[in-house]
XYZ file of C-alpha atoms in Angstrom:
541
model
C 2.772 3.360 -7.627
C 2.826 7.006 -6.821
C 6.290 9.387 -8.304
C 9.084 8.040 -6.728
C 12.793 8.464 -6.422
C 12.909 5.222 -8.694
C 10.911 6.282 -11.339
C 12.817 9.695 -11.515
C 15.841 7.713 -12.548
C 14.073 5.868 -15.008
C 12.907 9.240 -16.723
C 16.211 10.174 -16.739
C 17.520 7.525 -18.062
C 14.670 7.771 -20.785
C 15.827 11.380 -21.023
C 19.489 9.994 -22.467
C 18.433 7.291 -23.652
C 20.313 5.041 -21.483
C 18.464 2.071 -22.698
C 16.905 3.597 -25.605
C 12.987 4.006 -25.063
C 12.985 0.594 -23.673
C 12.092 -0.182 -19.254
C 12.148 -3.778 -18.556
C 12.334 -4.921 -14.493
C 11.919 -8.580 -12.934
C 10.488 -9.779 -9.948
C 13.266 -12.342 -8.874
C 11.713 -14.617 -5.887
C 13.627 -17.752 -4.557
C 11.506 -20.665 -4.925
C 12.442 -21.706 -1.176
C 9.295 -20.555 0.639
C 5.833 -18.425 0.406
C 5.546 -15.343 -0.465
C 4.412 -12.332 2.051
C 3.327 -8.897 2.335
C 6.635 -7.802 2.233
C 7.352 -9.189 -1.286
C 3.566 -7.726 -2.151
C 5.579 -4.785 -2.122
C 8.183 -5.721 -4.246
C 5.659 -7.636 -6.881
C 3.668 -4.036 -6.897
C 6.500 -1.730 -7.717
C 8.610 -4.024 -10.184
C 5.195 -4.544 -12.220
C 3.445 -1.371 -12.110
C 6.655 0.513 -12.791
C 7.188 -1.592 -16.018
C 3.844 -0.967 -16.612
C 3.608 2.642 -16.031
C 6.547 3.449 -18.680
C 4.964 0.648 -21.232
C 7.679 -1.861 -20.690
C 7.735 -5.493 -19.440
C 8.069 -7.476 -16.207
C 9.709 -10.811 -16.205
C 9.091 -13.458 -13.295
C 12.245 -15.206 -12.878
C 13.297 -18.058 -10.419
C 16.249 -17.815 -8.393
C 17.085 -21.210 -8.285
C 20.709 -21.428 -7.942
C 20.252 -23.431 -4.824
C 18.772 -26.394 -5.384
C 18.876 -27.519 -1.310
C 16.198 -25.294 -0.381
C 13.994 -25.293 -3.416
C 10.600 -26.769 -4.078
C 8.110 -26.943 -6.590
C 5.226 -25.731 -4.144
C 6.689 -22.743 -3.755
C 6.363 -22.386 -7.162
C 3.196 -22.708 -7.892
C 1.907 -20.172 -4.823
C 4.232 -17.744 -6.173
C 2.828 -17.730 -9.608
C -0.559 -17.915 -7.373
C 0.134 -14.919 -5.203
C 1.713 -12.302 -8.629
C -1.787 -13.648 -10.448
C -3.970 -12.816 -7.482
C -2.145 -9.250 -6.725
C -3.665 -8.463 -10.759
C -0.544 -9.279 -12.635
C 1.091 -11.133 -15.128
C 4.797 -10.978 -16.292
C 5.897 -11.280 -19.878
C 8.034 -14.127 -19.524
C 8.507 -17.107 -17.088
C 12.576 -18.174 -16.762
C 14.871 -19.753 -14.338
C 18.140 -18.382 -13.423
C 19.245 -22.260 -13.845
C 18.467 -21.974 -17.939
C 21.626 -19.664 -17.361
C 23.998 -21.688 -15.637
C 26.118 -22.851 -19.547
C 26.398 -19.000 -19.738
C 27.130 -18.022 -15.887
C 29.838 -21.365 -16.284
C 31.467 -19.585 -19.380
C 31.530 -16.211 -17.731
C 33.452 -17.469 -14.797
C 35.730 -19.620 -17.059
C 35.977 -15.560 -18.489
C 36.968 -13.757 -15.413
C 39.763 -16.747 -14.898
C 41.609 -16.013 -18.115
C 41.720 -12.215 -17.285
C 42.792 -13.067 -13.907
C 39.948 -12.179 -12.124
C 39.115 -15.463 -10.196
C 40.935 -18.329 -8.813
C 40.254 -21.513 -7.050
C 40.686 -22.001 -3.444
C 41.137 -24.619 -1.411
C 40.327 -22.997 2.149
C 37.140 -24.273 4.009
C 34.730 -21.740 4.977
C 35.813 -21.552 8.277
C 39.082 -20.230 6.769
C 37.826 -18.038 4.212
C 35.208 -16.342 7.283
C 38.339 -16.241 9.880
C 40.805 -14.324 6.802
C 37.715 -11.972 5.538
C 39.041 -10.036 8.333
C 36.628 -7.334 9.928
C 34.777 -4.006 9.475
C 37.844 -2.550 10.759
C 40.633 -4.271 10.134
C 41.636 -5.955 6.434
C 41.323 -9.114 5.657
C 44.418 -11.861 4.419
C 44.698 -13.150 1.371
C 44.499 -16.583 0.345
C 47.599 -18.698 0.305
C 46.098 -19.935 -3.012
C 45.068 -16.849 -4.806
C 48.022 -16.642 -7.092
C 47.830 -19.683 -8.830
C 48.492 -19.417 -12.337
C 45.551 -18.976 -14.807
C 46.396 -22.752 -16.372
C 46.184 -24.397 -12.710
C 42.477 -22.320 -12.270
C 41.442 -23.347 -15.138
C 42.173 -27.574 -14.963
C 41.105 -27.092 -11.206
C 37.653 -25.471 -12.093
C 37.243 -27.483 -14.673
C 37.743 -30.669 -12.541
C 35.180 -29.536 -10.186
C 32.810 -29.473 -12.620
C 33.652 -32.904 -13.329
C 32.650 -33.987 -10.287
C 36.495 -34.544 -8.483
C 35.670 -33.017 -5.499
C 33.729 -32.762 -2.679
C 31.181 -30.241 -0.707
C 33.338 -27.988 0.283
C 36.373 -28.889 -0.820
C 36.949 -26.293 -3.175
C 35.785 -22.827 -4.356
C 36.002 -20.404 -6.734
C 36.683 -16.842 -5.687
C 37.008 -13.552 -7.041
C 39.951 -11.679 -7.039
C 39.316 -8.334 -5.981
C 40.533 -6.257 -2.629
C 41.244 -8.179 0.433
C 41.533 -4.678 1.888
C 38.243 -3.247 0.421
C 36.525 -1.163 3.269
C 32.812 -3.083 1.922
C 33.667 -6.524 2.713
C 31.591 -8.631 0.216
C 34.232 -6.938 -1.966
C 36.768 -9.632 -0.437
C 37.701 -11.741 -2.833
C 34.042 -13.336 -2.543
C 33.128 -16.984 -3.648
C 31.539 -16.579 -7.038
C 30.853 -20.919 -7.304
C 30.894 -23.735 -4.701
C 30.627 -27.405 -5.122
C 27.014 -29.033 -4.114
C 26.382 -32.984 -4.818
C 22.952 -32.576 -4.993
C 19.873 -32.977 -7.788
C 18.481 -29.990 -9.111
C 15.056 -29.589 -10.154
C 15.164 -28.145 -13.032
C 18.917 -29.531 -14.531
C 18.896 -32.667 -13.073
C 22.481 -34.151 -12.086
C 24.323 -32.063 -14.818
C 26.038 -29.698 -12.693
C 27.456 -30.016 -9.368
C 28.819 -26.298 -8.986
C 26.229 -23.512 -8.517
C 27.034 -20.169 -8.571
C 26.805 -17.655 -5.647
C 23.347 -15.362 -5.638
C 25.662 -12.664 -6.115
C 27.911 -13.513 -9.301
C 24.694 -15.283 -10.997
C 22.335 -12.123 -10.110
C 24.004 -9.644 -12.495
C 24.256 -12.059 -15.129
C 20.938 -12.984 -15.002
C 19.615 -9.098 -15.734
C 22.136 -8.616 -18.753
C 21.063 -11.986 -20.235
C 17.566 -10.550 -19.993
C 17.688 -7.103 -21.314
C 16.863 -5.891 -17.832
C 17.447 -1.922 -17.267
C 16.510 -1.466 -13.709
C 17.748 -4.208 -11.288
C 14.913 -3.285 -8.313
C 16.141 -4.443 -5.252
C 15.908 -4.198 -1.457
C 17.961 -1.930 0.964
C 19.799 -5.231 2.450
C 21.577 -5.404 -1.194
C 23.221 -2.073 -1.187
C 26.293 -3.368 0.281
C 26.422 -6.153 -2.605
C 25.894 -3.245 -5.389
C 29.640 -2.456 -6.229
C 30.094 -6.512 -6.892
C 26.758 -6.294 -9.207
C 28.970 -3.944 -11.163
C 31.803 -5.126 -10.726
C 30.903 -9.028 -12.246
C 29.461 -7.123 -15.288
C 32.420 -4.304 -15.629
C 34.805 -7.997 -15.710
C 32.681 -10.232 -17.849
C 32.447 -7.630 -19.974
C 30.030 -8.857 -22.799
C 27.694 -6.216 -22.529
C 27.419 -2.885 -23.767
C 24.329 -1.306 -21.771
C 24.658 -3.640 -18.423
C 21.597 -3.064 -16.120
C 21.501 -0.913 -13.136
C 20.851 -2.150 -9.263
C 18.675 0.388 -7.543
C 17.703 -0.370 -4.048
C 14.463 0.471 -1.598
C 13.712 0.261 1.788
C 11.988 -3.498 2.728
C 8.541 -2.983 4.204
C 8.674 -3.700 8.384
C 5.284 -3.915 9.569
C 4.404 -3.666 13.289
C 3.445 -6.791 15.060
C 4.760 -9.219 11.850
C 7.818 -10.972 11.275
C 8.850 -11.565 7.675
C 11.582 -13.631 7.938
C 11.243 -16.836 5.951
C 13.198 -19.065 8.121
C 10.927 -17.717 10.801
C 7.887 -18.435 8.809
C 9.015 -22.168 8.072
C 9.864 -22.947 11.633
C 5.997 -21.721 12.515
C 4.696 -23.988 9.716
C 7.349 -26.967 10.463
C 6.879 -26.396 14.646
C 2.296 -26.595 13.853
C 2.229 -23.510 15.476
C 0.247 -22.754 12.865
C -1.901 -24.434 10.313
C 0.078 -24.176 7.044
C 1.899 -21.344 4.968
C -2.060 -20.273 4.244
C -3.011 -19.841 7.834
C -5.143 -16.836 8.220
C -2.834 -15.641 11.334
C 0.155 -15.559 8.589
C 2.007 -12.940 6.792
C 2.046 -14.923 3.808
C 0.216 -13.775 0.786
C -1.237 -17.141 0.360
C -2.490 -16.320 4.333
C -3.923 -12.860 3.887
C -5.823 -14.014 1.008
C -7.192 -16.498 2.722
C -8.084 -13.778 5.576
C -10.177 -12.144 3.299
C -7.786 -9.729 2.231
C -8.343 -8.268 -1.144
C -5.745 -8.001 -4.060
C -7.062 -4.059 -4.348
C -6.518 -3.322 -0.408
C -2.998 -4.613 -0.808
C -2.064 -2.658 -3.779
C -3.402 0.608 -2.652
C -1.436 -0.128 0.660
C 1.759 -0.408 -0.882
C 0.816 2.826 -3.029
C -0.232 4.421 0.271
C 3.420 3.746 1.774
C 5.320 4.687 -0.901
C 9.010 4.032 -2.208
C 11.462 5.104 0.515
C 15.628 5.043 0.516
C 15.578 4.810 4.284
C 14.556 1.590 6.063
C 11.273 2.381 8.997
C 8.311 0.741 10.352
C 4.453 0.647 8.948
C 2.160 0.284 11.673
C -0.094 -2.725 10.574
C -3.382 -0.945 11.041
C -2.907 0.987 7.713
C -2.886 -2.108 6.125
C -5.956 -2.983 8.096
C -7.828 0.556 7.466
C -6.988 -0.041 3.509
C -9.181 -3.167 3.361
C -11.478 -1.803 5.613
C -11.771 1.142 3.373
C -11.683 -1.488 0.642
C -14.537 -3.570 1.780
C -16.933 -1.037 2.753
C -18.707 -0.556 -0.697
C -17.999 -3.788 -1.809
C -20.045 -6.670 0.539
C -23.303 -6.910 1.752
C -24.197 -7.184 5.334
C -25.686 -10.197 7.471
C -26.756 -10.324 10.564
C -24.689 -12.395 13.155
C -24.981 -13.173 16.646
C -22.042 -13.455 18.851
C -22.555 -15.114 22.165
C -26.518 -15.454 21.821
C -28.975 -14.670 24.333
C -32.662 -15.974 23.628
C -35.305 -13.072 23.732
C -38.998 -13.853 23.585
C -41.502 -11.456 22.385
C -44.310 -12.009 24.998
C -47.336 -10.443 22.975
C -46.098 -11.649 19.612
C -48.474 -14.297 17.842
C -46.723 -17.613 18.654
C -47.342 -19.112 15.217
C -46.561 -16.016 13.237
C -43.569 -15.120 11.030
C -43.368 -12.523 9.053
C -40.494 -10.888 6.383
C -38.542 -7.502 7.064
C -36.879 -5.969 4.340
C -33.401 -4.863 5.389
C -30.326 -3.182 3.260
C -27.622 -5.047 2.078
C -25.083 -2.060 2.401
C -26.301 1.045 4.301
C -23.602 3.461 2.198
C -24.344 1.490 -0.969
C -28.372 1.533 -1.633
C -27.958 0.070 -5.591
C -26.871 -3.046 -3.791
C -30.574 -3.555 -2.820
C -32.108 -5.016 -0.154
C -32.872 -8.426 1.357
C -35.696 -10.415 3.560
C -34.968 -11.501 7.271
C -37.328 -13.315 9.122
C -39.156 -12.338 12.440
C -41.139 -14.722 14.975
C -41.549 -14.835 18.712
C -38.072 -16.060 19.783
C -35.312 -14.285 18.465
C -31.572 -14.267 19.622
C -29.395 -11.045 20.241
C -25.738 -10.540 20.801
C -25.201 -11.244 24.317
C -23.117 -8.029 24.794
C -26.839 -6.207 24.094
C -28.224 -6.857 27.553
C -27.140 -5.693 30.754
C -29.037 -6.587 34.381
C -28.007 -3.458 35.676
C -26.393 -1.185 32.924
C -24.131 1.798 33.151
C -24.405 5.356 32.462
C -24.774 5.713 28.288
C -25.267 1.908 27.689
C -28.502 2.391 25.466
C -29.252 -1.311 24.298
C -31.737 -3.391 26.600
C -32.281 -3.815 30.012
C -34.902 -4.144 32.055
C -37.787 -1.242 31.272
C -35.731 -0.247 28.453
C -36.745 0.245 24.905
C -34.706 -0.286 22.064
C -34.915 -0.646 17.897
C -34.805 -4.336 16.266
C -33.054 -3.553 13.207
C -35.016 -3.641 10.331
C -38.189 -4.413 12.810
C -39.910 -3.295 15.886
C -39.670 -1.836 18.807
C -39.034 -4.091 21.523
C -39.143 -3.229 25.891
C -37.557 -5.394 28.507
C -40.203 -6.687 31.047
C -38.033 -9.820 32.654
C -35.314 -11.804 32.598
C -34.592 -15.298 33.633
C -31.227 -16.660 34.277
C -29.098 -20.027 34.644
C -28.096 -21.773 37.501
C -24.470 -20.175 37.025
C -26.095 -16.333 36.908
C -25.628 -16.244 33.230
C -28.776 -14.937 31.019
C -31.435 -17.975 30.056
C -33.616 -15.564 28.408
C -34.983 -11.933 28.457
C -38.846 -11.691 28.132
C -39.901 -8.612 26.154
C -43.041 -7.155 24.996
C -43.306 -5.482 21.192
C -45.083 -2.631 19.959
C -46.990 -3.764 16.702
C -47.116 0.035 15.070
C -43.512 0.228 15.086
C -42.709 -1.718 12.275
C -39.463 -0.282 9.933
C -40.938 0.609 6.601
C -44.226 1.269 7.735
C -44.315 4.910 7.375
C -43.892 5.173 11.133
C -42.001 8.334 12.449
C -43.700 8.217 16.606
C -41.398 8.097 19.420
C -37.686 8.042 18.798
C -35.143 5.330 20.746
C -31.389 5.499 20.962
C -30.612 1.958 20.834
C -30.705 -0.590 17.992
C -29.448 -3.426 17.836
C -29.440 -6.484 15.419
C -31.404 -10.368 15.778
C -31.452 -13.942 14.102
C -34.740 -15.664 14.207
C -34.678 -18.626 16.360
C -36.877 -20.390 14.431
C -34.492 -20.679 11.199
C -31.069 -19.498 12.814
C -27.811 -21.280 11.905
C -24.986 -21.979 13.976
C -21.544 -20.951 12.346
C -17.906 -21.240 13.496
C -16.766 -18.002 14.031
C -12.801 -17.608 13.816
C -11.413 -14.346 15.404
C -7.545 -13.657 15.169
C -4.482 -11.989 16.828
C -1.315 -11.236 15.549
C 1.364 -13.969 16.099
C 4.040 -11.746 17.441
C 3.613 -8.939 19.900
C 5.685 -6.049 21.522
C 6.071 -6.889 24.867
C 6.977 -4.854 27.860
C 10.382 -4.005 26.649
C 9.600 -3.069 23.304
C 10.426 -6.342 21.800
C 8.587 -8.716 19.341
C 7.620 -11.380 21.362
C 5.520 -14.772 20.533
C 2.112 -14.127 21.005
C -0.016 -17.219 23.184
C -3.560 -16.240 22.341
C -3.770 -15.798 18.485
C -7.022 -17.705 17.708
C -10.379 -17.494 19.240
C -13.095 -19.889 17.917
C -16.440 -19.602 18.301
C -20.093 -20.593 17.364
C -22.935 -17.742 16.910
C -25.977 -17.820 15.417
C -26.820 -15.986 11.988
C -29.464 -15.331 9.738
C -30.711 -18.132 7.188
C -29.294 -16.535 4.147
C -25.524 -16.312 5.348
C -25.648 -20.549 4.825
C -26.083 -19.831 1.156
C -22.222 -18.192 1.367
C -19.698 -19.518 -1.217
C -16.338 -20.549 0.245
C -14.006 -16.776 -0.128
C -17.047 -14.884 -0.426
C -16.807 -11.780 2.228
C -19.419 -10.082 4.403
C -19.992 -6.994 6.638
C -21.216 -8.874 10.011
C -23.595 -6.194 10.931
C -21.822 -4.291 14.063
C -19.054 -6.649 14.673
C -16.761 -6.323 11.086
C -15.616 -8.435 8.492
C -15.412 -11.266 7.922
C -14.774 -14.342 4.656
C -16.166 -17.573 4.190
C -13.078 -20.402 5.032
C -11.818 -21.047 1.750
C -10.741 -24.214 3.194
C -12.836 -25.301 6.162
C -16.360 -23.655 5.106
C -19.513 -25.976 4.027
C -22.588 -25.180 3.328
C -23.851 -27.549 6.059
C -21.265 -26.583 8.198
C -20.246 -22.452 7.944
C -16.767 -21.228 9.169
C -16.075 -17.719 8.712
C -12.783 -15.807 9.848
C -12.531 -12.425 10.852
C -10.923 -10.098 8.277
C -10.981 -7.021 10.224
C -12.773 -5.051 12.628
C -15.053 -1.989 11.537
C -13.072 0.498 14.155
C -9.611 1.609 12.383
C -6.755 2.536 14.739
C -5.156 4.014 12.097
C -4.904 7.781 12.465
């Protein structure tokens, strides 16, 4: 990650020795859905940062809701930090805390600080008050600390039910920041959890167990998003109470990444996946990690993106197509080219020997000559992108039409004498003739022609699925993200022999149309699907 306002507190605080010499952050994901680009950004700068000032990164699961969790959503996270290039130091669970977050509550009870209530949420929401006026207090917030005590106690035993009762802190009813309201710190929930079985039936709130969690871990920089700014005075507050630690951590907030034309809410994501709007959390159309990567995205394009956008304090909008020109820009140097034919159109060479075929020697990577060269083959039927022919062109269109000459990539020079078409007016074929002393790598430097354009040998052409995306959600007319109806196109072209031999993830430059990745999930060898990464033009300015 490049300087930012983050790490100058961190130098500071290495300065005073806040923490000593020691940096230690955690990336703290909820094990309730997949990861996505947003959290990329979150993985990047909570494990580089660690890494930059020689410290350590922990991966820890915030579990304390056992409703929504699932052990799929653990795996693809540990999936998704691997792929982005890192690995933490340690692996823990906020719910291998809950004896301790139990005892601290039990603390903040004896001092006073907490008491159990017996108002349903309804009632707690209605006496929060508002942003402008204060809110009540509760008609049971001076119980004595005895009562708290057996009553807390006997929830943890299992006397109650959902709901029933909570525990609260006692704080400000008044407080201008309202999660400062005597917030619920534990609630009752009959339910399993994965990790401690039936032991408990209280869980603590995100925001009492959150704090605790960092101290218990030797955390110095609590790394958060903007959203949690608001919740930063209770951080301090549970910690200032509790009071068992001498060098609590610090919360330090950043502005979310918003990307145009993506939504990145989770809930939102689920319903897509639940609704089959799309294929699964790994659907290539998805913001998902686990869907990027199976794009064709690559762990290095996402990383320098997030380096490219920086740390800001102030919540704003990337426009998608820098994170499209950074794996363009990624991908460039790195994959070789094959030649692909969208929408064929069948061209036969007229003069060409009708039982000949020879081998033209074409480059892997025009900007990257060490990555060598390979063999395409060339007979008397070829196909060509259908977008290279035009009955009756317009001004500037230099590919073929009729008495026009134009390059075969990597072969001759071909001329348009006829064409034949369908019954519906689409092409059949073009008939063209070939000019045998223009072969590429011949030593021929004659007439020059300002068309080329690219081919697939009939003869040993294979037919590929050819998946082209859009993004799910759109700005429509009013400037607001709306559902998108046309995300997928699928289609079947023909390309070269050697693009069959392509592993399932491995990525290619198709030669004038962009990039694009073997399925990692639908592609055979006897049966090629490739998806579009991204275009070669970048909209990005």
């Amino acid at each position: 990650m490049a300087d930012n306002f983050i790490h100058d507190i961190i130098e500071k605080d290495l300065e005073t020795k806040k923490y000593g010499d020691k940096v230690c952050t955690r990336f703290p994901p909820e094990p309730n859905g997949y990861l996505h680009i947003g959290h990329a950004k979150s993985i990047c700068l909570n494990f580089s940062t660690a890494a930059k000032y020689g410290g350590k990164c922990n991966l820890r699961y915030d579990d304390t809701n056992p409703v929504k969790e699932d052990v799929e959503y653990v795996d693809s996270i540990e999936e998704d930090v691997r792929w982005l290039g890192f690995q933490w130091d340690k692996r823990l669970w906020a719910s291998d805390y809950f004896d301790t977050m139990y005892e601290a509550a039990v603390e903040l009870i004896k001092k006073g600080k907490a008491f159990v209530c017996d108002l349903n949420g309804d009632e707690i929401k209605e006496y929060r008050g508002t942003l402008k006026e204060p809110g009540k207090e509760s008609p049971y917030r001076n119980r004595s600390v005895e009562e708290n005590l057996r009553l807390f106690e006997e929830m943890k035993e299992g006397k109650y039910k959902d709901g029933e009762k909570v525990l609260r802190a006692k704080i400000d009813m008044a407080s201008p920041n309202i999660n400062m309201r005597d917030p619920i710190i534990y609630r009752i929930a009959h339910v399993s959890h994965h990790n401690t079985k039936d032991k408990w039936c209280i869980y603590p709130m995100y925001d009492f167990a959150h704090p605790i969690e960092d101290a218990i871990e030797g955390i110095t920089h609590s790394i958060c998003t903007l959203e949690f700014e608001d919740h930063r005075p209770l951080y301090d507050w549970v910690l200032k109470e509790v009071g068992w630690w001498s060098a609590p951590p610090q919360q330090i907030e950043f502005a979310r990444l918003n990307l145009t034309n993506t939504v990145m809410s989770k809930r939102y994501l689920k319903a897509m996946v639940e609704e089959g709007v799309v294929e699964g959390w790994d659907d290539p159309r998805m913001p998902t990690i686990a869907g990027i990567r199976r794009r064709g995205y690559t762990p290095e394009a996402v990383r320098n993106f997030c380096e490219a956008i920086g740390v800001a304090k102030a919540n704003s909008t990337v426009d998608i197509s820098l994170l499209e020109h950074c794996v363009r820009e990624d991908l460039k140097e790195k994959v070789e080219s094959r030649n692909v034919v969208f929408d064929p159109v069948k061209v036969i060479i007229t003069n060409y020997p009708e039982d000949k075929t020879e081998l033209c020697e074409i480059e892997n990577n025009v900007q990257v000559p060490e990555m060598g060269t390979r063999q395409v083959s060339f007979s008397r039927e070829l196909w060509i992108d259908g977008a290279d022919f035009m009955e009756e062109p317009p001004k500037k269109y230099f590919r073929l039409f009729p008495g026009n000459e134009v390059r075969l990539k990597g072969a001759y020079f071909i001329t348009c004498t006829d064409f034949v078409k369908n019954d519906d007016g689409s092409i059949k074929e073009i008939h063209c003739t070939y000019d045998p002393e223009t072969r590429s790598g011949s030593g021929f430097e004659g007439r020059k022609v300002k068309g080329t354009i690219h081919f697939v040998d009939a003869k040993n052409a294979v037919p590929v699925t050819i998946r082209q995306y859009d993004y799910l959600y759109k700005e429509n007319e009013a400037g607001e993200m709306a559902s998108n109806p046309e995300t997928v196109k699928i289609s079947t072209a023909y390309a070269e022999a050697k693009a069959a031999e392509a592993e399932k993830g491995e990525r290619f430059q198709f030669f004038r149309h962009g990039y694009f990745v073997a399925d990692a999930k639908l592609h055979e060898k006897d049966a090629p699907v490739f998806n579009e990464i991204v275009g070669l033009k970048s909209s990005w300015k």
